[in-house]
CSV table of C-alpha atoms in Angstrom, one decimal:
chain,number,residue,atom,x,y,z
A,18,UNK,CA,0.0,0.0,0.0
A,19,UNK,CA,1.5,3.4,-1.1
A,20,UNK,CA,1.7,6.2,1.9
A,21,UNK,CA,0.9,9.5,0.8
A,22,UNK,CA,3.7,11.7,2.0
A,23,UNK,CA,1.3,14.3,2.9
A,24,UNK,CA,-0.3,12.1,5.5
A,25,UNK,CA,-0.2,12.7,9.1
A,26,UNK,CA,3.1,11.7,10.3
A,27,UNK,CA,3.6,8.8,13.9
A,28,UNK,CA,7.0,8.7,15.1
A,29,UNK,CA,7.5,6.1,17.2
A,30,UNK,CA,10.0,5.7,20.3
A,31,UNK,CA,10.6,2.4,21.0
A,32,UNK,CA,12.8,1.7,24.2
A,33,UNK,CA,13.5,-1.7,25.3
A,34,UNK,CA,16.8,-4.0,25.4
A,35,UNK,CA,15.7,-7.1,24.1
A,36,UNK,CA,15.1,-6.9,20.0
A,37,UNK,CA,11.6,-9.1,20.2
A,38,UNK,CA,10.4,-8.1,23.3
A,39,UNK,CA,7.2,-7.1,23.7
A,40,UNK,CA,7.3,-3.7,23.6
A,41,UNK,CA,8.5,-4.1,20.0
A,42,UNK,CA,5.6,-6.3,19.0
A,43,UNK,CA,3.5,-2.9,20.1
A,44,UNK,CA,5.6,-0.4,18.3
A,45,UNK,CA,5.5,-2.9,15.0
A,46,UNK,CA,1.7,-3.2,15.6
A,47,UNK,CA,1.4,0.2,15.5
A,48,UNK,CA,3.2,1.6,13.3
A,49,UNK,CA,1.8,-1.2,10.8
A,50,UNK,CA,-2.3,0.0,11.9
A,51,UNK,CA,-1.6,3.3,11.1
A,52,UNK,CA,-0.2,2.7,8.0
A,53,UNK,CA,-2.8,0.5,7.1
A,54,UNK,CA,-4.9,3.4,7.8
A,55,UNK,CA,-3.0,5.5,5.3
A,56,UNK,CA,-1.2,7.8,7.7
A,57,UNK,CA,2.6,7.6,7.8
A,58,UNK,CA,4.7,5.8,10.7
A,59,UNK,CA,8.3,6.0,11.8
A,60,UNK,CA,10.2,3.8,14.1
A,61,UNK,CA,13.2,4.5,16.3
A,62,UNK,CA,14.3,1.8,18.2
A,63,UNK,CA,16.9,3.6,20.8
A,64,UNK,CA,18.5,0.3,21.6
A,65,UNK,CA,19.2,-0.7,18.6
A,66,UNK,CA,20.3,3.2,17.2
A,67,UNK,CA,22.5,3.1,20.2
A,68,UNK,CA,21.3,6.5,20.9
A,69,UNK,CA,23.2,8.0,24.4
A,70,UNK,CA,21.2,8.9,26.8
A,71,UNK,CA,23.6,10.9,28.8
A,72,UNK,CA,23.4,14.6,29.0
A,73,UNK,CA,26.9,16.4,28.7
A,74,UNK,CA,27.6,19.3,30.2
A,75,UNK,CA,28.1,21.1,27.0
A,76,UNK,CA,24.3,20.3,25.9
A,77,UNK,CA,22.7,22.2,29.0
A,78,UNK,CA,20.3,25.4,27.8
A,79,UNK,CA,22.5,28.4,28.0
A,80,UNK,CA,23.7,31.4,26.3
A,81,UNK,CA,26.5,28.5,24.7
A,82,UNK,CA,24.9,25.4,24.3
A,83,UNK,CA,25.6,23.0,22.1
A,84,UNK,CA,23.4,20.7,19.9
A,85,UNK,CA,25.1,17.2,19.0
A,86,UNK,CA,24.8,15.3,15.4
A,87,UNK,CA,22.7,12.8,17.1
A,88,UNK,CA,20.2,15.1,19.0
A,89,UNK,CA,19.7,17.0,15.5
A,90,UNK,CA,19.4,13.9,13.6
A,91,UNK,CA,16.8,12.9,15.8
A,92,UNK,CA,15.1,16.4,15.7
A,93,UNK,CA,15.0,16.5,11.9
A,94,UNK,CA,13.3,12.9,12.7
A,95,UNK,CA,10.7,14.2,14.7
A,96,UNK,CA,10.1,17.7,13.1
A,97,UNK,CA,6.8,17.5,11.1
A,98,UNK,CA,5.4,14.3,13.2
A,99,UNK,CA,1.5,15.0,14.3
A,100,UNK,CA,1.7,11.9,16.9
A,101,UNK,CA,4.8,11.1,19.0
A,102,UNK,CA,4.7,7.5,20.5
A,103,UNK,CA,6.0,6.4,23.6
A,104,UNK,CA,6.6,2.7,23.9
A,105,UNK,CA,8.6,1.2,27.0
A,106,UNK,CA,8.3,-1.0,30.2
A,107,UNK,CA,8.1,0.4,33.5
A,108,UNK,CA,11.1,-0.7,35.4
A,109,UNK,CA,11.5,0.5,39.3
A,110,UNK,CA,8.7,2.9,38.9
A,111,UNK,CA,9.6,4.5,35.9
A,112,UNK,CA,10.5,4.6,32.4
A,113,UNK,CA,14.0,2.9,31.6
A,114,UNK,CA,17.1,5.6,31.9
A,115,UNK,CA,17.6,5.3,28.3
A,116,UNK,CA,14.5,7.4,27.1
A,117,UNK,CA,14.4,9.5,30.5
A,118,UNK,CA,17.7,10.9,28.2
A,119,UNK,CA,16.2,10.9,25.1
A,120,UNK,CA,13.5,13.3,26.6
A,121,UNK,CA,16.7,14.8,28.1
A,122,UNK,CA,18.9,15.4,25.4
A,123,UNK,CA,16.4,16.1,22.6
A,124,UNK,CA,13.0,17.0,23.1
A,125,UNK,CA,14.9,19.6,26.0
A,126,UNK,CA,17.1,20.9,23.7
A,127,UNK,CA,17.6,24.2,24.3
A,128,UNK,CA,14.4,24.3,26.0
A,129,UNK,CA,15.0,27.0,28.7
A,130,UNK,CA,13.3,25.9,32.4
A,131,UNK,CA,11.6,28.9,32.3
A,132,UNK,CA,10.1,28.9,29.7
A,133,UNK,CA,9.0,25.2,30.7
A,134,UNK,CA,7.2,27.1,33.8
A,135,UNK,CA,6.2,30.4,32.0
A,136,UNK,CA,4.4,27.6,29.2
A,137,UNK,CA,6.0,29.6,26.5
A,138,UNK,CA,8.5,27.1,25.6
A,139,UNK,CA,7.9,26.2,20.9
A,140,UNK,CA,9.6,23.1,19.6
A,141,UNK,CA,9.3,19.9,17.2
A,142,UNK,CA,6.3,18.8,19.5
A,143,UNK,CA,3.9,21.9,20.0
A,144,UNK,CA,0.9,21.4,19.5
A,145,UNK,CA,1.6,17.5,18.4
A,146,UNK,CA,-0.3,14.6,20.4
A,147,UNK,CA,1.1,12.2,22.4
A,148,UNK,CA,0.4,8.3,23.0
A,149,UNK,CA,2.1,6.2,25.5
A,150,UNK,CA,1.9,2.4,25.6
A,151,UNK,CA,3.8,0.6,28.6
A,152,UNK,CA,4.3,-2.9,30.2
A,153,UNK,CA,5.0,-4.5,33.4
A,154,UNK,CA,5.3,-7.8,34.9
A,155,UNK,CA,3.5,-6.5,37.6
A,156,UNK,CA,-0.4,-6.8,37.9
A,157,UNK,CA,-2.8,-3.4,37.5
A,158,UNK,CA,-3.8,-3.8,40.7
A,159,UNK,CA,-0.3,-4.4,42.7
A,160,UNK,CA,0.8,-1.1,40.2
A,161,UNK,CA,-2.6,1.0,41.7
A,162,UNK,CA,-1.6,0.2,45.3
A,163,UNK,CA,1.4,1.6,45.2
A,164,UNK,CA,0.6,4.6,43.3
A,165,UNK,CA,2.3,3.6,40.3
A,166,UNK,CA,-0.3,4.8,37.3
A,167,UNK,CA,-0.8,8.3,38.4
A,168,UNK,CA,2.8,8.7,39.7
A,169,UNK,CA,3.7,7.8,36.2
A,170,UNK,CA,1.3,9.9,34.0
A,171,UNK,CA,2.0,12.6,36.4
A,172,UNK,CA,6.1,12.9,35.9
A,173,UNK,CA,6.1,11.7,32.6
A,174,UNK,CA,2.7,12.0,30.1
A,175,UNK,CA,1.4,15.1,32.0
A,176,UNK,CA,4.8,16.9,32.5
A,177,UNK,CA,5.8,16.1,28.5
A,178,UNK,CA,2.8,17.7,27.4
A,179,UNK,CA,2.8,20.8,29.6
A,180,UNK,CA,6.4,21.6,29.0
A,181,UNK,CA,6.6,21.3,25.3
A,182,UNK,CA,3.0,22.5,24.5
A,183,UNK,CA,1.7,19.4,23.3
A,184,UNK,CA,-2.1,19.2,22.9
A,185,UNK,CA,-2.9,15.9,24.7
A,186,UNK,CA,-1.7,13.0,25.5
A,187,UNK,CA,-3.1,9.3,26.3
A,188,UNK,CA,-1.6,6.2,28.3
A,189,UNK,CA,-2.1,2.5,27.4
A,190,UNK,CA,-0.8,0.0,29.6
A,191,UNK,CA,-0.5,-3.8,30.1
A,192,UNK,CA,0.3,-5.6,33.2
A,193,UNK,CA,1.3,-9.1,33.5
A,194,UNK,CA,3.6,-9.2,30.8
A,195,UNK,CA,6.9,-11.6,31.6
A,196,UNK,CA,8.2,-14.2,29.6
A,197,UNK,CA,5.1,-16.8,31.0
A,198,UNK,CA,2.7,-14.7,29.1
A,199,UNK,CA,0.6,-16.8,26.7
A,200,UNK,CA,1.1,-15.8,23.0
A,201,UNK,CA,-3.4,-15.6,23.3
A,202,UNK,CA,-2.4,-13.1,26.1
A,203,UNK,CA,0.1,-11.3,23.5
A,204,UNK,CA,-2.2,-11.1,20.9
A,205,UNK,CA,-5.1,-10.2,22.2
A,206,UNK,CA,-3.1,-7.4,23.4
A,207,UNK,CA,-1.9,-6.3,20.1
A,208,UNK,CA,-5.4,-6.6,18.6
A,209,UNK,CA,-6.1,-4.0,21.2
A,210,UNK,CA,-2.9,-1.7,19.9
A,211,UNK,CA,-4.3,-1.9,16.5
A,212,UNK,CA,-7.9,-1.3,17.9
A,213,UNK,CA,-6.4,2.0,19.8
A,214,UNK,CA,-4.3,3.0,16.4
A,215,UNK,CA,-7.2,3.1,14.4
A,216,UNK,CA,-9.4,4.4,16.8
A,217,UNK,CA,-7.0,7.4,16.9
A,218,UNK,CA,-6.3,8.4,13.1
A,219,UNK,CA,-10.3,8.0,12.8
A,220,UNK,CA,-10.5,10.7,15.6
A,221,UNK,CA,-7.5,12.9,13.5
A,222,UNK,CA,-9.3,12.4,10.2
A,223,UNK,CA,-12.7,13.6,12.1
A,224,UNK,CA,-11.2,16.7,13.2
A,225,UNK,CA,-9.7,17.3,10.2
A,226,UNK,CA,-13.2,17.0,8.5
A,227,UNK,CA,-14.7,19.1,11.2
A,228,UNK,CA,-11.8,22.3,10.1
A,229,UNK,CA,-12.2,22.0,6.4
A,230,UNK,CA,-16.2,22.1,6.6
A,231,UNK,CA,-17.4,25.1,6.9
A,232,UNK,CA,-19.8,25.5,9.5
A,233,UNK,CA,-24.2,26.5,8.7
A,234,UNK,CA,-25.3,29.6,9.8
């Protein structure tokens, strides 16, 4: 199927160690529903890319800050996306290190904290939705106890979208996950991936149509 290359554009973050874990049968799954749908789809698998994670003292926001090959590489990437995508496991109560400097070292890029606070702050994301899908090996329930969910959504979906102006954001997650899981349990959890996917670029083409037509007076 041929992707028009003026469709709305998913880049997808993909952070896990293990090449088929998973998390990377969800990225796949997505990227593969939208596309299906006729919107675009982009993977990075940070693993894989190698990307650093570590912030060096050279890249802090400042007066003479720098901007590293790979952070602009991975800007140009991004630049132009309507959805970013969020895929990783939640390991001690958080995401894994590796993205927490992704978010670091490129969507902060010259990001000033004030203008985090003042909400002034423009980049590749403003005004650009944002989808998270996670996994544990712990159950929902255990995760609820301890305050996991909204502990999460609060330092990492709702803190992304304030400070870089992004105009909403949702969270997907599924517990159980270790390497017991049945492939039925697998599956039925990508059918839901796909099910969210397309329930999401029906929503984007609906707002689209609801711009474009003029309204009746």
């Amino acid at each position: 199927m041929s992707i028009d290359q003026a469709a709305p554009r998913h880049v997808v973050i993909l952070c896990h160690p293990e090449e088929r874990s998973f998390n990377a049968s969800v990225a796949e799954r997505y990227c593969a529903s939208v596309q299906a749908a006729g919107h675009q789809a982009v993977l990075r698998d940070l693993y894989r890319m190698g990307f650093d994670p570590v912030l060096h003292s050279a890249e802090r926001p400042g007066p003479n800050s720098v901007r590293c090959k790979d952070v602009e590489d991975e800007l140009d990437v991004i630049r132009g996306a309507d959805v970013f995508v969020l895929v990783y496991p939640i390991w001690f109560g958080s995401a894994p290190a590796m993205l927490k400097g992704y978010v670091e070292r490129v969507l902060g890029s010259g990001v000033e904290p004030s203008a985090i606070q003042a909400r002034t702050a423009q980049g590749v994301l403003t005004g650009k939705r944002l989808v998270s899908f996670t996994s544990s090996a712990a159950s929902d329930v255990w995760l609820a106890l301890h305050g996991q969910p909204r502990s999460l959504e609060s330092i990492f979906d709702t803190y992304i979208t304030h400070a870089f102006q992004m105009q909403a954001s949702r969270h997907f997650h599924f517990g159980l996950i270790t390497p017991e899981t049945s492939e039925f349990a697998v599956q039925c959890h990508l059918s839901d991936v796909d099910m969210r996917a397309r329930t999401l670029v029906r929503e984007m083409k609906d707002a689209d149509h609801n711009v474009l037509t003029p309204k009746r007076t």
